[in-house]
Amino acid sequence: MRKDQNLGEYLRSQGVSRRGFLKFCSATASLMALPPSAVAQVAEALAAARRPSVIWLSFQECTGCTESLTRSHSPTVESLIFDAISLDYHHTLQAAAGHGAEAAREAAQEENKGEYILVVDGSIPVDNPAYSTIAGISNLDMLKDSAKDCFAIVSVGTCAAFGGLPGAAPNPTGAVAVSDIITDKPIINVSGCPPIPVVITGVLAHFLTFGTIPELDALGRPTAFFGQNIHDRCYRRPFYERGEFAETFDDEGARKGWCLYKLGCKGPITYNACATVKWNQGMGFPIQAGHGCIACSEPRFWDKGGFYDALSTGDWGTREALLGAAGAGAALGVASAIRARSRKKKAMAEEEA
Amino acid sequence: MENMTLLDFARGPGLQWALWIFCLGVVWRIVGAMYLLGNKDLSKARRTNYIRSGLRAILTRSTPAEAFEEKIRFQHISGYAWHLALFVSVLFFAPHILFFESILGFSWPHLPNTIILFSGAVATALLIALLIRRATHPVQRLISTADDYISIAVVLLPLITGLAAFAHIGLRYETMLALHLLSVELMLIWYPFSKLMHAFMTFPARYQTGTFFGHRGIKA
Amino acid sequence: MSSLDTIPVTTEVATGNVEPLLHEIRHALKRLAGGEQGTTIDLKSLPLAPGEEERIEATLGTGEVRAEVDALGPTLIRETSYPGVWLITHKNADNAVVARFIEVTYIPELLRSQPEDIDAGIDRLESELRT
């Protein structure tokens, strides 16, 4: 796609018919969780869309987010979204490395000043910048440099959005989220460990289509995908209401597909689109596979107690501590009784005198 | 800890402190009260079977005296109904049982959510009705102290936040759940130092009164 | 079949979303018959239990029309046994489903020839005749 072409012209030049384009728009609207009535609007916007430049930075991460995204790269419909953006830098996917690649990044930043989208996966170590570097540039410096002239930042994955696994206690590298460092740019958090691939493409499609920031929740996540919690949209919810729970992973209840609350499912406090969008081309999601939700799209999910501890339980401490408190209580009780008795004795003695 | 959410606090340090204070306070009050039993009754014993008198008092004081029955019927029946509804909601809701199990190490069967929802709503409505009665009834008003009102409030809060969290009313679920836990923790902290201690004291106190009556030869 | 089939897992779970969806289709049909606009329902926007999408399909049944559009991968368009209710399955070139819709309309938009494509066709035919 040439820079001076809009998407409509580009697709026609590729031999894509209007029918094909309408199909693309239907799928894109569905991807963005827009109602089907919005397809016409999407078609109009997409036909006139210009190709945005995307710079993708990977910091302290496991590449799971990129893996997830490339899984969504099923040919034709979604690849059109990727054809339609100009992915100018992604050091995991690109062949080039080193200073040449960095020069390309800087050139793309310069050329698209104020217009490019910065995608970040991974957290940023701030205790010691040397913990993670690319071409000798620390993550912190690279983020600041690339964020300076961007239009908006998309933090892909829980690490970039909230610190994630590197930020889990005791956080040895001093890992922080993008939003802890950059405060003067719009940031869209696409959390998840990894995020649902079509949610990543859905957010990019939103930029491509409308060129705006989607509506965000209090944690900076697009409400189209993170507006409802897993529990509310879970097909196992009726079992919760009836009080039918799997007690172990292989009991009768588990086989009948009963609610996984007792096995530690964090669905009620987790906001994500897993229950509707689902994974692997809509095949299923963790709860459907028989495992509770681990709240991977929520901040500090690694430190929220055991994945298999029921949500209603808490860290109540130790039995010893409770016994200690009881012992202290007993001592106080004895002390106050002795005091009361000595006061009484004194009063009686005074009366007698 | 940095970035700790309200829910994290409620499930962690908040819960720990509340339980410590609860244990300390309850044992303190009970031990202190037990020492009072050491006061010798210097009068001559009229009857010797104190145990029978004690047990009798537990029973007789569980129903109102005949002469008052009609006047306090509402209070009598709704008082029992409220306690029953409370126990059903607190002790037989599956998530609550998991909470108790994590501390006690054993569990028991739960009831379906519809029953819990019903008993929770009944308990809340009754407690509000009893609170209104307390505030408007001339005699009850006269004998009520700040302790009564605060105690009702700290019990009412977990009920309301619990129902709201359950029904997904008001704030987001995780916030409501945190408020529910925090309100329970507030109750646990207030508990030992208030009339809520009646849960531990009622029956022993009645027994003690019974034995005292037995000693003095009072028939009541 | 594979040994997976011997694992006794029940998938007969109901979300209670199937009935309301069928009612929504009924209302949409009435609106359409009453001269109002058609309705499109995105099947991905609903939480459905395993097997429920199949149940919806089975309930709607198969009608008289079946069509396949070959644009950016196959799109299967099928009228259900209820005239005016169409099931549309968009697939990509790899035959993976990318979106599914239930359209309540006289004829799905995708089946109509599009003015832009007709214009392009005229150009092509004219240049064909010139040579």
XYZ file of C-alpha atoms in Angstrom:
704
model
C 0.000 0.000 0.000
C 1.432 3.311 -1.067
C 1.422 6.151 1.412
C -0.731 8.370 -0.795
C -3.401 5.695 -1.276
C -6.320 5.289 1.021
C -7.435 1.803 2.018
C -10.326 1.676 -0.457
C -8.043 2.484 -3.389
C -5.453 0.070 -2.160
C -7.911 -2.839 -1.881
C -9.333 -2.163 -5.341
C -5.808 -2.111 -6.742
C -5.320 -5.524 -5.140
C -8.369 -6.859 -7.002
C -10.595 -6.942 -3.943
C -14.217 -6.481 -5.017
C -16.758 -4.328 -3.229
C -18.302 -7.555 -1.945
C -14.941 -8.569 -0.541
C -14.570 -5.142 1.023
C -18.026 -5.342 2.648
C -17.112 -8.737 4.032
C -13.891 -7.286 5.379
C -15.893 -4.488 7.015
C -18.388 -6.932 8.573
C -15.565 -8.977 10.006
C -13.761 -5.843 11.192
C -16.885 -4.476 12.889
C -17.364 -7.830 14.563
C -13.704 -7.766 15.552
C -14.145 -4.346 17.144
C -17.226 -5.638 18.974
C -19.339 -3.073 17.147
C -22.977 -3.857 16.403
C -23.646 -5.063 12.837
C -25.568 -1.851 12.217
C -22.214 -0.040 12.299
C -20.888 -1.868 9.230
C -21.881 0.920 6.841
C -20.099 3.475 9.008
C -17.060 1.209 9.202
C -17.078 0.749 5.420
C -17.168 4.482 4.827
C -14.383 5.178 7.307
C -12.204 2.286 6.167
C -12.476 3.187 2.472
C -10.997 6.572 3.256
C -8.515 5.384 5.907
C -4.844 6.237 5.527
C -2.119 3.829 6.397
C -0.884 4.432 9.936
C 2.695 3.765 10.902
C 3.181 1.397 13.815
C 6.324 1.039 15.881
C 6.354 -1.991 18.141
C 8.722 -2.118 21.109
C 9.317 -5.290 23.105
C 10.767 -4.892 26.579
C 10.748 -7.313 29.532
C 8.411 -9.869 28.021
C 8.211 -13.493 26.982
C 7.115 -12.890 23.362
C 3.808 -14.525 24.275
C 1.937 -11.395 23.199
C 3.575 -11.375 19.770
C 2.951 -15.121 19.538
C -0.685 -14.494 20.345
C -0.904 -11.761 17.728
C 0.706 -13.822 14.981
C -1.861 -16.526 15.717
C -4.539 -14.027 14.824
C -2.756 -13.364 11.573
C -5.021 -15.725 9.708
C -4.699 -14.859 6.030
C -6.998 -12.581 4.101
C -9.284 -10.656 6.405
C -6.987 -9.895 9.306
C -3.882 -9.785 7.188
C -5.549 -6.908 5.366
C -5.399 -4.993 8.608
C -1.703 -5.706 8.730
C -1.269 -4.798 5.115
C -3.111 -1.648 5.901
C -0.793 -0.601 8.686
C 2.856 0.021 8.181
C 4.650 -1.999 10.814
C 7.897 -0.067 10.661
C 9.685 -1.644 13.578
C 9.168 -4.881 15.484
C 12.472 -6.349 16.535
C 11.082 -9.833 17.124
C 9.479 -10.088 13.696
C 11.898 -8.116 11.565
C 14.993 -9.616 10.025
C 17.182 -6.590 10.588
C 18.887 -5.993 13.919
C 21.361 -3.658 15.547
C 22.095 -0.076 14.627
C 20.544 -0.320 11.156
C 17.229 -1.395 12.622
C 17.380 1.367 15.218
C 18.091 3.872 12.468
C 14.934 2.651 10.663
C 12.930 3.168 13.839
C 14.236 6.666 14.261
C 13.548 7.444 10.603
C 9.954 6.174 10.914
C 9.474 8.281 14.030
C 10.799 11.356 12.281
C 8.738 10.795 9.137
C 5.456 10.184 11.004
C 5.955 12.693 13.779
C 2.846 12.991 15.917
C 0.979 10.375 13.891
C 2.492 6.976 14.507
C 1.150 4.455 16.958
C 3.544 3.061 19.498
C 2.829 -0.502 20.565
C 4.661 -1.753 23.632
C 4.777 -5.234 25.067
C 6.738 -6.016 28.206
C 7.463 -4.011 31.337
C 10.284 -1.551 31.867
C 12.966 -2.182 34.530
C 13.803 1.026 36.357
C 15.973 -0.286 39.220
C 18.842 -0.770 36.823
C 18.325 0.149 33.152
C 20.945 -2.432 32.148
C 18.575 -5.270 33.044
C 17.049 -4.965 29.583
C 18.580 -3.246 26.580
C 18.160 -3.315 22.813
C 21.153 -2.348 20.659
C 22.719 -0.951 23.812
C 19.750 1.341 24.450
C 17.944 0.817 27.739
C 14.207 0.096 27.607
C 13.559 3.255 29.590
C 15.447 5.468 27.130
C 13.922 3.785 24.090
C 10.396 4.144 25.457
C 10.891 7.813 26.252
C 12.438 8.459 22.850
C 9.712 6.648 20.890
C 6.842 7.958 22.980
C 7.914 11.574 22.504
C 6.357 12.048 19.059
C 3.739 9.301 18.932
C -0.008 9.789 18.507
C -0.940 7.194 21.098
C 0.476 4.175 22.886
C -1.026 0.708 22.934
C 0.282 -1.300 25.881
C -0.135 -4.871 24.743
C -0.196 -7.473 27.493
C -0.385 -7.254 31.271
C 3.380 -6.560 31.577
C 3.228 -3.344 29.551
C -0.189 -2.422 30.931
C 0.340 -3.133 34.644
C 3.861 -4.520 35.227
C 2.752 -8.133 34.922
C 4.986 -11.049 35.777
C 8.269 -9.070 35.926
C 6.558 -6.723 38.384
C 5.338 -9.564 40.630
C 6.645 -9.567 44.208
C 9.485 -9.113 44.984
C 9.881 -7.343 41.620
C 13.659 -7.824 41.351
C 14.129 -5.494 38.379
C 11.875 -2.705 39.575
C 9.579 -3.397 36.624
C 6.900 -0.797 35.922
C 4.115 -0.326 33.393
C 4.294 2.054 30.449
C 1.772 4.331 32.157
C 4.132 4.702 35.131
C 6.661 6.418 32.860
C 4.701 8.123 30.080
C 2.022 10.427 31.397
C 1.485 12.911 28.561
C 0.179 10.566 25.826
C -3.053 8.602 25.494
C -2.390 5.015 26.546
C -4.631 2.103 25.673
C -4.102 -0.938 27.832
C -4.798 -4.212 26.050
C -4.124 -6.441 29.027
C -4.059 -10.202 29.240
C -1.333 -12.780 29.573
C -1.441 -12.908 26.618
C -4.255 -10.689 25.343
C -6.824 -12.281 23.051
C -5.283 -11.936 19.580
C -8.398 -10.499 17.976
C -8.569 -7.910 20.741
C -5.106 -6.683 19.722
C -6.138 -6.524 16.068
C -9.506 -5.077 17.081
C -7.800 -2.129 18.767
C -5.511 -1.611 15.768
C -8.576 -1.857 13.505
C -10.228 0.859 15.572
C -7.276 3.169 14.940
C -7.263 2.278 11.283
C -10.999 2.806 10.934
C -11.674 5.831 13.055
C -8.233 7.221 13.845
C -9.345 7.864 17.404
C -8.844 6.469 20.901
C -11.592 3.971 21.777
C -13.649 4.407 24.936
C -11.584 3.233 27.923
C -12.369 1.947 31.415
C -10.774 3.161 34.660
C -7.718 0.998 33.975
C -7.293 2.352 30.456
C -8.732 -0.706 28.718
C -11.144 -0.480 25.756
C -14.626 -1.008 27.161
C -15.687 -2.788 23.961
C -13.571 -5.741 25.072
C -13.059 -5.178 28.793
C -16.472 -3.794 29.687
C -17.917 -6.908 31.239
C -16.547 -9.433 33.620
C -16.003 -13.063 32.764
C -18.434 -14.273 35.429
C -21.302 -12.219 33.975
C -20.758 -13.589 30.484
C -19.770 -17.122 31.471
C -21.890 -19.926 30.098
C -21.320 -21.772 33.408
C -22.980 -18.972 35.374
C -26.310 -20.849 35.800
C -24.439 -23.496 37.810
C -23.110 -20.832 40.144
C -26.641 -19.600 40.766
C -27.872 -23.106 41.459
C -24.923 -23.743 43.766
C -23.548 -26.535 41.589
C -19.772 -26.497 41.886
C -16.947 -28.770 40.784
C -15.039 -29.690 43.953
C -12.014 -31.159 42.167
C -10.820 -31.125 38.576
C -11.955 -34.677 37.907
C -15.140 -35.177 39.895
C -18.660 -35.630 38.631
C -19.293 -31.861 38.753
C -16.202 -31.122 36.670
C -17.365 -33.609 34.049
C -20.801 -32.062 33.963
C -19.251 -28.660 33.374
C -20.305 -27.099 36.681
C -19.049 -23.789 38.043
C -15.331 -23.590 38.931
C -15.659 -20.995 41.722
C -14.540 -23.419 44.417
C -11.478 -24.326 42.353
C -10.316 -20.730 42.439
C -11.942 -19.227 39.333
C -11.360 -15.444 39.356
C -14.027 -14.778 36.729
C -16.064 -12.448 38.988
C -13.230 -9.921 39.314
C -11.821 -10.259 35.794
C -12.738 -8.030 32.889
C -12.010 -9.456 29.453
C -13.762 -10.726 26.337
C -12.764 -14.400 26.690
C -16.316 -15.621 27.363
C -17.673 -14.111 24.142
C -14.786 -13.604 21.693
C -13.083 -16.800 22.866
C -9.744 -18.192 21.673
C -8.476 -20.265 18.752
C -10.969 -19.016 16.190
C -13.739 -19.029 18.732
C -13.158 -22.608 19.795
C -13.229 -21.982 23.525
C -11.640 -20.277 26.503
C -9.995 -21.521 29.727
C -13.231 -22.023 31.670
C -14.678 -23.961 28.745
C -11.566 -26.149 28.870
C -12.274 -26.857 32.535
C -9.849 -24.488 34.298
C -10.828 -21.442 36.314
C -9.975 -17.936 35.178
C -6.708 -16.663 36.707
C -7.509 -12.963 36.227
C -4.614 -12.513 33.787
C -5.983 -9.228 32.455
C -6.093 -7.636 35.916
C -3.289 -5.670 37.611
C -1.033 -7.699 39.942
C -2.800 -10.951 39.171
C 0.333 -12.874 40.148
C 0.130 -11.538 43.683
C -3.562 -12.012 44.334
C -3.183 -15.263 46.249
C -3.219 -18.767 44.819
C -4.798 -19.420 41.431
C -6.622 -22.321 43.078
C -7.805 -20.463 46.184
C -11.476 -19.522 46.031
C -12.141 -15.826 45.612
C -14.036 -15.610 48.904
C -11.048 -16.780 50.916
C -8.376 -14.394 52.048
C -4.934 -14.360 53.535
C -6.020 -14.563 57.156
C -2.509 -15.128 58.447
C -1.423 -18.046 60.591
C -3.000 -20.071 63.342
C -0.082 -19.090 65.601
C -0.830 -15.407 65.124
C -4.486 -15.944 66.041
C -3.501 -17.987 69.094
C -1.050 -15.252 70.019
C -3.828 -12.684 69.833
C -6.042 -14.919 71.953
C -3.208 -15.347 74.479
C -2.714 -11.610 74.681
C -6.455 -11.290 75.204
C -6.338 -13.799 78.068
C -3.477 -11.896 79.682
C -5.392 -8.652 79.379
C -8.450 -10.346 80.870
C -6.498 -11.611 83.875
C -4.788 -8.254 84.328
C -8.027 -6.318 84.258
C -9.614 -8.788 86.713
C -6.705 -8.446 89.123
C -6.913 -4.702 88.858
C -10.634 -4.769 89.520
C -10.131 -7.000 92.530
C -7.400 -4.866 94.033
C -9.555 -1.808 93.536
C -12.395 -3.591 95.291
C -10.157 -4.622 98.174
C -8.893 -1.106 98.511
C -12.419 0.253 98.513
C -13.470 -2.253 101.171
C -10.453 -1.426 103.291
C -11.261 2.263 103.013
C -14.845 1.599 104.024
C -13.759 -0.379 107.069
C -11.343 2.279 108.142
C 2.666 -2.600 49.277
C 2.457 -0.385 46.227
C -0.522 -0.602 43.888
C -2.509 -2.584 46.427
C -6.162 -2.494 45.524
C -8.961 -2.155 48.024
C -9.766 -5.826 47.497
C -6.162 -6.879 48.072
C -6.155 -4.957 51.342
C -9.498 -6.404 52.407
C -8.393 -9.958 51.613
C -4.956 -9.525 53.230
C -3.839 -7.117 55.963
C -7.348 -5.899 56.686
C -8.584 -9.411 57.336
C -5.554 -10.289 59.456
C -5.814 -7.247 61.709
C -9.564 -7.667 62.111
C -9.206 -11.310 63.134
C -6.392 -10.529 65.577
C -8.386 -7.785 67.245
C -11.473 -9.993 67.287
C -9.632 -12.900 68.962
C -7.854 -10.661 71.418
C -11.006 -8.796 72.383
C -13.267 -11.815 72.709
C -10.829 -13.731 74.913
C -10.153 -10.602 76.967
C -13.861 -10.090 77.626
C -14.551 -13.757 78.406
C -11.579 -14.191 80.736
C -12.408 -10.928 82.471
C -16.023 -11.999 82.958
C -14.990 -15.403 84.246
C -12.924 -13.799 86.999
C -16.049 -12.077 88.225
C -17.483 -15.509 89.023
C -14.954 -15.724 91.813
C -17.088 -13.333 93.881
C -18.508 -15.478 96.639
C -22.198 -15.282 97.446
C -22.129 -14.912 101.236
C -25.819 -15.667 101.729
C -26.952 -19.062 102.917
C -27.703 -21.472 100.053
C -31.454 -22.211 99.785
C -31.072 -24.893 97.172
C -28.132 -27.019 96.245
C -28.857 -28.147 92.658
C -27.514 -25.052 90.904
C -26.973 -26.799 87.585
C -30.670 -27.474 87.173
C -31.561 -23.924 88.019
C -28.948 -22.678 85.565
C -30.186 -24.803 82.680
C -33.789 -23.883 83.509
C -32.995 -20.215 83.230
C -31.483 -20.698 79.788
C -34.829 -22.134 78.680
C -37.216 -19.843 80.512
C -35.404 -16.735 79.408
C -35.554 -17.810 75.780
C -39.248 -16.988 75.682
C -40.859 -13.845 77.019
C -42.689 -13.951 80.321
C -46.403 -14.578 79.806
C -47.379 -11.193 81.162
C -45.343 -9.406 78.475
C -45.946 -11.801 75.647
C -48.581 -9.767 73.875
C -46.727 -6.486 74.117
C -43.487 -7.743 72.636
C -44.761 -10.337 70.204
C -43.389 -8.566 67.139
C -39.991 -8.182 68.706
C -40.014 -11.759 69.907
C -40.903 -13.380 66.599
C -38.917 -11.073 64.377
C -35.920 -11.420 66.670
C -35.885 -15.162 66.200
C -36.620 -14.897 62.456
C -33.802 -12.400 62.005
C -31.258 -14.628 63.722
C -32.392 -17.631 61.715
C -32.203 -15.740 58.405
C -28.789 -14.382 59.341
C -27.425 -17.828 60.172
C -28.729 -19.295 56.914
C -27.105 -16.532 54.838
C -23.844 -16.500 56.740
C -23.358 -20.216 57.236
C -24.812 -21.824 54.117
C -23.688 -19.609 51.205
C -21.058 -21.576 49.252
C -18.458 -18.749 49.060
C -18.866 -18.151 52.834
C -18.300 -21.828 53.575
C -15.080 -21.681 51.530
C -13.995 -18.729 53.672
C -14.715 -20.582 56.921
C -13.088 -23.729 55.570
C -9.887 -21.837 54.793
C -9.654 -20.893 58.485
C -11.287 -23.837 60.265
C -10.074 -26.601 57.979
C -13.442 -28.299 57.500
C -16.574 -27.579 55.538
C -20.265 -28.449 55.317
C -22.950 -28.564 52.611
C -24.225 -25.324 51.099
C -27.661 -24.165 49.948
C -28.648 -22.890 46.469
C -28.192 -19.173 45.881
C -31.923 -18.454 45.608
C -32.454 -19.537 49.227
C -29.449 -17.510 50.360
C -30.694 -14.472 48.494
C -34.110 -14.839 50.095
C -32.784 -15.266 53.633
C -30.324 -12.409 53.135
C -33.113 -10.113 51.995
C -35.316 -11.208 54.908
C -32.509 -10.630 57.412
C -31.805 -7.171 56.005
C -35.466 -6.163 55.974
C -36.058 -7.428 59.522
C -32.999 -5.705 60.906
C -34.080 -2.429 59.341
C -37.592 -2.929 60.751
C -36.165 -3.639 64.203
C -33.910 -0.608 63.937
C -36.869 1.618 63.074
C -38.827 0.185 65.985
C -35.936 0.809 68.326
C -35.682 4.400 67.190
C -39.429 5.095 67.432
C -40.771 2.948 70.275
C -40.722 5.184 73.378
C -39.565 2.503 75.822
C -36.993 0.966 73.515
C -35.695 4.381 72.657
C -35.186 5.132 76.291
C -33.156 2.010 76.976
C -31.103 2.144 73.756
C -27.541 3.400 73.803
C -25.093 4.346 71.104
C -23.775 0.770 71.363
C -27.116 -0.570 70.126
C -27.241 1.669 67.098
C -23.601 1.195 66.145
C -23.876 -2.560 66.580
C -26.913 -2.691 64.306
C -25.139 -0.515 61.757
C -21.998 -2.669 61.608
C -24.145 -5.772 61.116
C -26.366 -4.100 58.565
C -23.416 -3.004 56.415
C -22.150 -6.522 55.596
C -25.707 -7.564 54.795
C -26.290 -4.690 52.392
C -22.873 -4.857 50.726
C -23.145 -8.642 50.491
C -26.510 -8.495 48.776
C -25.306 -5.738 46.454
C -22.185 -7.699 45.517
C -24.272 -10.798 44.960
C -26.818 -9.057 42.769
C -24.202 -6.910 40.986
C -25.926 -3.716 42.075
C -24.120 -0.422 42.351
C -20.354 -0.495 42.058
C -18.284 -3.008 40.139
C -18.196 -6.467 41.674
C -14.596 -6.346 42.926
C -15.230 -3.017 44.674
C -18.462 -4.272 46.215
C -16.732 -7.473 47.334
C -13.957 -5.401 48.918
C -16.526 -3.239 50.713
C -18.328 -6.371 51.887
C -15.099 -7.795 53.333
C -14.158 -4.454 54.886
C -17.591 -4.126 56.495
C -17.236 -7.623 57.950
C -13.816 -6.626 59.245
C -15.284 -3.508 60.815
C -17.862 -5.709 62.532
C -15.165 -8.094 63.772
C -13.239 -5.203 65.283
C -16.308 -3.662 66.911
C -17.611 -7.033 68.054
C -15.751 -7.757 71.312
C -16.239 -4.292 72.701
C -19.963 -4.068 72.118
C -23.295 -5.736 72.698
C -22.474 -8.031 69.782
C -20.608 -10.050 72.445
C -24.055 -11.390 73.376
C -23.390 -14.212 70.931
C -20.812 -15.538 73.396
C -22.324 -14.232 76.606
C -26.088 -14.817 76.406
C -26.278 -18.454 77.388
C -23.491 -18.472 80.008
C -25.002 -15.313 81.524
C -28.431 -16.880 81.722
C -26.928 -19.947 83.287
C -25.091 -17.850 85.795
C -28.267 -15.944 86.659
C -30.054 -19.259 87.069
C -27.511 -20.611 89.522
C -27.629 -17.338 91.444
C -31.405 -17.602 91.659
C -31.050 -21.205 92.744
C -28.700 -20.204 95.522
C -31.073 -17.545 96.736
C -34.156 -19.734 96.271
C -35.746 -17.444 93.717
C -38.191 -19.155 91.422
C -37.864 -17.558 88.003
C -12.787 -42.115 16.269
C -10.079 -40.845 18.545
C -9.765 -41.785 22.181
C -10.880 -38.261 23.089
C -14.453 -39.371 22.534
C -14.204 -41.874 25.348
C -13.628 -39.163 27.955
C -16.985 -38.711 29.675
C -17.435 -34.959 29.469
C -20.911 -33.514 29.222
C -21.315 -30.482 27.025
C -25.068 -30.167 27.340
C -24.912 -26.820 29.083
C -27.459 -24.084 28.686
C -26.769 -20.366 29.093
C -30.406 -19.525 28.587
C -29.414 -17.317 25.652
C -30.830 -19.501 22.887
C -34.511 -18.841 23.592
C -34.168 -15.030 23.787
C -32.180 -15.085 20.544
C -34.935 -17.006 18.793
C -37.480 -14.529 20.136
C -35.313 -11.673 18.864
C -35.371 -13.301 15.429
C -39.155 -13.611 15.635
C -39.505 -9.914 16.468
C -37.092 -8.985 13.676
C -39.132 -11.026 11.194
C -42.333 -9.288 12.272
C -40.655 -5.905 11.842
C -39.408 -6.887 8.401
C -42.848 -8.127 7.369
C -44.310 -4.876 8.676
C -42.190 -2.878 6.243
C -39.384 -1.955 8.620
C -35.647 -2.453 8.112
C -33.887 -5.783 8.416
C -31.819 -6.847 11.425
C -28.364 -8.357 11.719
C -27.227 -10.293 14.782
C -23.550 -10.989 15.413
C -23.355 -14.490 16.864
C -20.040 -13.657 18.511
C -21.603 -10.973 20.669
C -23.478 -13.532 22.764
C -22.048 -15.843 25.381
C -22.973 -19.282 24.145
C -22.160 -22.623 25.715
C -20.517 -25.369 23.711
C -23.153 -26.864 21.468
C -25.560 -23.945 21.661
C -24.614 -22.451 18.304
C -25.331 -25.858 16.793
C -28.670 -25.892 18.581
C -29.570 -22.519 17.117
C -28.624 -23.782 13.662
C -30.616 -26.963 14.148
C -33.668 -25.026 15.313
C -33.493 -22.649 12.360
C -33.069 -25.540 9.935
C -32.278 -25.395 6.233
C -34.371 -23.552 3.682
C -34.467 -23.260 -0.073
C -31.481 -21.075 -0.846
C -27.802 -21.785 -0.483
C -25.108 -19.571 -1.953
C -21.383 -19.246 -1.751
C -19.627 -15.963 -2.328
C -15.959 -16.167 -3.188
C -14.477 -12.907 -2.009
C -11.500 -12.826 0.343
C -12.205 -16.470 1.088
C -15.546 -18.252 0.954
C -18.694 -16.854 2.525
C -21.549 -19.283 2.980
C -25.028 -17.812 2.824
C -27.970 -20.005 3.633
C -31.623 -19.268 4.042
C -32.984 -21.101 7.043
C -36.284 -22.949 7.091
C -37.823 -19.628 8.132
C -37.946 -17.453 5.002
C -36.242 -14.151 5.601
C -33.832 -15.559 8.170
C -30.354 -16.040 6.712
C -27.271 -17.566 8.249
C -24.053 -16.015 7.008
C -20.661 -17.539 7.709
C -17.588 -15.579 6.631
C -14.471 -17.671 6.238
C -10.969 -16.651 5.321
C -8.771 -18.217 2.659
C -7.727 -20.861 5.203
C -11.362 -21.871 5.647
C -11.344 -20.607 9.236
C -14.509 -18.877 10.400
C -13.908 -15.151 10.901
C -17.456 -14.029 11.654
C -21.007 -15.389 11.782
C -24.178 -13.420 11.450
C -27.885 -14.061 11.406
C -29.464 -11.639 8.975
C -33.184 -11.033 8.902
C -33.785 -9.524 5.472
C -35.327 -10.184 2.030
C -31.950 -10.705 0.449
C -28.526 -10.382 2.080
C -26.609 -7.358 0.840
C -23.630 -9.518 -0.055
C -25.663 -11.397 -2.690
C -26.504 -8.230 -4.612
C -24.093 -7.126 -7.276
C -22.427 -3.977 -6.048
C -22.497 -0.764 -8.155
C -18.708 -0.341 -7.854
C -18.166 -3.893 -9.094
C -20.670 -3.367 -11.936
C -18.750 -0.244 -13.013
C -15.491 -2.173 -12.947
C -17.185 -4.959 -14.926
C -18.406 -2.554 -17.594
C -14.863 -1.249 -17.993
C -13.554 -4.754 -18.301
C -16.172 -5.835 -20.838
C -15.614 -2.734 -22.936
C -11.888 -3.259 -23.058
C -12.528 -6.911 -23.920
C -14.727 -5.883 -26.856
C -12.200 -3.329 -28.085
C -9.494 -5.913 -28.512
